[in-house]
Coordinates of C-alpha atoms in Angstrom, one line a residue:
T1 CA 0.0 0.0 0.0
S2 CA 2.8 2.4 0.9
D3 CA 4.6 1.6 -2.4
L4 CA 1.4 2.3 -4.3
Y5 CA 0.9 5.6 -2.5
R6 CA 4.5 6.6 -3.3
D7 CA 4.1 5.7 -6.9
V8 CA 1.0 7.9 -7.2
I9 CA 2.8 10.8 -5.5
D10 CA 5.8 10.4 -7.8
A11 CA 3.5 10.3 -10.9
I12 CA 1.8 13.5 -9.7
E13 CA 5.1 15.2 -9.0
E14 CA 6.4 14.2 -12.4
K15 CA 3.4 15.6 -14.2
M16 CA 3.6 18.8 -12.2
A17 CA 7.2 19.2 -13.2
R18 CA 6.2 18.9 -16.9
H19 CA 3.4 21.4 -16.5
K20 CA 5.3 23.9 -14.3
D21 CA 6.9 26.0 -17.1
K22 CA 3.8 26.1 -19.2
F23 CA 1.7 27.1 -16.1
R24 CA 4.1 30.0 -15.4
S25 CA 4.0 31.1 -19.0
I26 CA 0.2 31.2 -19.1
L27 CA 0.1 33.3 -15.9
K28 CA 2.6 35.7 -17.4
D29 CA 0.7 35.9 -20.7
S30 CA -2.5 36.6 -18.7
G31 CA -0.8 39.5 -16.9
L32 CA -1.2 37.8 -13.6
S33 CA 1.2 38.4 -10.8
M34 CA 1.4 35.9 -8.0
E35 CA 1.0 37.5 -4.6
L36 CA 0.3 36.1 -1.2
N37 CA -3.3 37.4 -1.3
T38 CA -3.9 35.9 -4.8
T39 CA -6.6 33.3 -4.8
F40 CA -6.7 30.2 -7.0
A41 CA -10.3 31.0 -8.0
S42 CA -9.2 34.3 -9.6
V43 CA -6.3 32.6 -11.4
W44 CA -8.6 29.8 -12.7
E45 CA -11.2 32.3 -13.8
Q46 CA -8.7 34.2 -15.9
T47 CA -6.6 31.3 -17.3
Q48 CA -9.0 28.4 -17.6
P49 CA -9.2 28.4 -21.4
A50 CA -5.5 28.6 -21.9
L51 CA -4.8 26.0 -19.2
E52 CA -7.3 23.5 -20.7
E53 CA -5.9 24.1 -24.1
S54 CA -2.5 23.2 -22.7
K55 CA -4.0 20.0 -21.2
I56 CA -3.5 21.3 -17.7
S57 CA -6.5 20.2 -15.6
K58 CA -7.9 22.1 -12.7
F59 CA -6.4 19.6 -10.3
Y60 CA -2.9 20.2 -11.5
A61 CA -3.4 23.9 -12.0
E62 CA -4.4 24.2 -8.3
A63 CA -1.5 22.0 -7.2
L64 CA 1.0 24.2 -9.1
F65 CA -0.7 27.3 -7.7
N66 CA -0.3 26.0 -4.2
R67 CA 3.3 25.1 -4.8
Q68 CA 3.9 28.7 -5.9
Q69 CA 2.2 30.1 -2.8
E70 CA 4.3 27.9 -0.6
K71 CA 7.4 29.3 -2.2
L72 CA 6.1 32.9 -1.7
I73 CA 5.4 32.2 2.0
A74 CA 8.8 30.6 2.5
A75 CA 10.5 33.6 0.8
K76 CA 8.5 36.0 2.9
K77 CA 9.5 34.3 6.2
K78 CA 13.1 34.2 5.1
E79 CA 13.0 37.9 4.4
E80 CA 11.3 38.7 7.7
K81 CA 14.0 36.8 9.6
R82 CA 16.7 38.7 7.7
V83 CA 15.0 42.0 8.5
Q84 CA 14.6 41.0 12.1
R85 CA 18.3 40.1 12.5
T86 CA 19.3 43.4 10.8
K87 CA 17.1 45.3 13.3
E88 CA 18.5 43.4 16.2
D89 CA 22.1 44.3 15.1
Y90 CA 21.0 47.9 14.8
W91 CA 19.4 48.0 18.2
D92 CA 22.5 46.4 19.7
L93 CA 24.5 49.2 18.1
L94 CA 22.2 51.8 19.7
R95 CA 22.4 50.1 23.0
R96 CA 26.3 50.2 22.9
K97 CA 26.1 53.9 22.1
E98 CA 23.9 54.3 25.2
V99 CA 20.9 55.7 23.3
N100 CA 18.1 56.7 25.7
E101 CA 14.9 58.8 25.6
K102 CA 17.0 62.0 25.6
T103 CA 18.9 61.1 22.5
S104 CA 17.8 62.8 19.3
W105 CA 17.8 61.1 15.8
H106 CA 20.1 63.8 14.3
E107 CA 22.5 63.4 17.2
I108 CA 22.9 59.6 16.9
K109 CA 22.7 59.5 13.1
G110 CA 26.1 61.1 12.8
V111 CA 27.6 58.6 15.3
V112 CA 26.3 55.4 13.7
S113 CA 26.2 56.3 10.0
G114 CA 29.6 54.6 9.4
R115 CA 28.7 51.4 11.1
S116 CA 27.7 48.2 9.2
A117 CA 24.6 47.6 11.3
Y118 CA 23.3 51.1 10.2
K119 CA 24.3 50.5 6.5
D120 CA 22.6 47.1 6.4
L121 CA 19.4 48.6 7.8
L122 CA 19.7 51.5 5.3
A123 CA 19.9 48.9 2.5
L124 CA 16.6 47.4 3.6
G125 CA 14.5 50.5 3.8
G126 CA 16.6 53.6 3.6
D127 CA 16.9 56.4 6.1
E128 CA 13.2 56.3 6.9
L129 CA 13.5 52.7 8.2
A130 CA 16.6 53.6 10.2
E131 CA 14.9 56.5 11.9
K132 CA 11.8 54.5 12.5
S133 CA 13.8 51.7 14.1
F134 CA 15.6 54.3 16.3
T135 CA 12.3 55.7 17.4
E136 CA 11.0 52.2 18.3
Y137 CA 14.2 51.5 20.3
V138 CA 13.9 54.7 22.2
A139 CA 10.2 53.9 23.0
Y140 CA 11.3 50.4 24.1
R141 CA 14.1 51.8 26.4
S142 CA 11.7 54.4 27.9
E143 CA 9.1 51.7 28.7
K144 CA 11.7 49.4 30.1
E145 CA 13.1 52.3 32.3
E146 CA 9.6 53.1 33.5
R147 CA 9.0 49.5 34.5
R148 CA 12.3 49.6 36.4
R149 CA 11.3 52.7 38.2
K150 CA 7.8 51.3 39.0
R151 CA 9.4 48.2 40.5
H152 CA 11.7 50.4 42.5
R153 CA 8.8 52.5 43.8
E154 CA 6.8 49.4 44.7
S155 CA 9.9 47.9 46.5
D156 CA 10.3 51.1 48.5
A157 CA 6.6 51.1 49.4
N158 CA 6.8 47.5 50.5
K159 CA 9.8 48.3 52.7
E160 CA 8.0 51.2 54.2
D161 CA 5.0 49.1 54.9
A162 CA 7.2 46.4 56.4
N163 CA 9.0 49.0 58.6
G164 CA 5.6 50.4 59.6
D165 CA 4.4 47.0 60.7
V166 CA 7.6 46.4 62.7
K167 CA 7.2 49.8 64.4
K168 CA 3.6 49.1 65.1
K169 CA 4.4 45.7 66.5
K170 CA 7.1 47.2 68.7
G171 CA 4.8 49.9 69.9
D172 CA 2.2 47.3 70.8
E173 CA 4.8 45.3 72.7
D174 CA 6.0 48.5 74.5
D175 CA 2.4 49.2 75.5
K176 CA 1.9 45.7 76.9
L177 CA 5.2 46.0 78.8
D178 CA 4.1 49.3 80.2
E179 CA 0.8 47.8 81.3
L180 CA 2.5 44.8 82.9
Q181 CA 4.9 47.1 84.7
K182 CA 2.0 49.2 85.9
R183 CA 0.2 46.1 87.3
K184 CA 3.4 44.9 88.9
N185 CA 3.8 48.2 90.6
E186 CA 0.2 48.1 91.9
I187 CA 0.7 44.6 93.2
L188 CA 4.0 45.6 94.9
S189 CA 2.3 48.6 96.4
K190 CA -0.5 46.5 97.9
L191 CA 2.0 43.9 99.2
G192 CA 4.1 46.7 100.7
S193 CA 1.1 48.2 102.6
E194 CA -0.3 44.9 104.1
P195 CA 2.7 44.2 106.5
A196 CA 2.4 47.7 107.9
A197 CA -1.3 47.1 108.7
G198 CA -0.4 43.8 110.5
A199 CA 2.3 45.5 112.5
E200 CA -0.2 48.1 113.8
M201 CA -2.5 45.3 115.0
R202 CA 0.3 43.7 116.8
D203 CA 1.2 46.9 118.5
E204 CA -2.3 47.4 119.7
G205 CA -2.4 43.9 121.1
E206 CA 0.7 44.5 123.1
V207 CA -0.8 47.5 124.7

């Protein structure tokens, strides 16, 4: 069964290979440009007569269309990764130059203009992309710094709350100690007065 399945796939692939150049030629002659948002329905509608004349069925036309779309998607992802790596290198350059929210574009442009990371980004989208990436980096740094300050403020507030709790606890303990000392003094005062009263009674008895 697996061998039969493989034979079928191989036969489809072989026929697609034979139709590939003709399919592209028909698309070109029809003035169609393959984009990621292009649908097979629109392609088939405009090329059906020419495809059928070339003995390319709808099944194979759609398979060839999907193959082209897969290549476009792969190329787009590859380009996005390249752009991302270039931006990361550029941001790393800005970080090493200690760019922050107070740094202006005109100020840093003269500093980084000779660096490869800047030139690579320039090749992707010109000065406009370089400035946009700079602005995004400054916003990122500002947000990161604000988060750091917020954590610092929260940490200080927690310390103050903790110190307040300690002071309150100590104050409560001091109040309890004062109360105990007061009661102790009262007891000692009573104990001190009782022997004196007994002595008076003994004196009266002797008389």
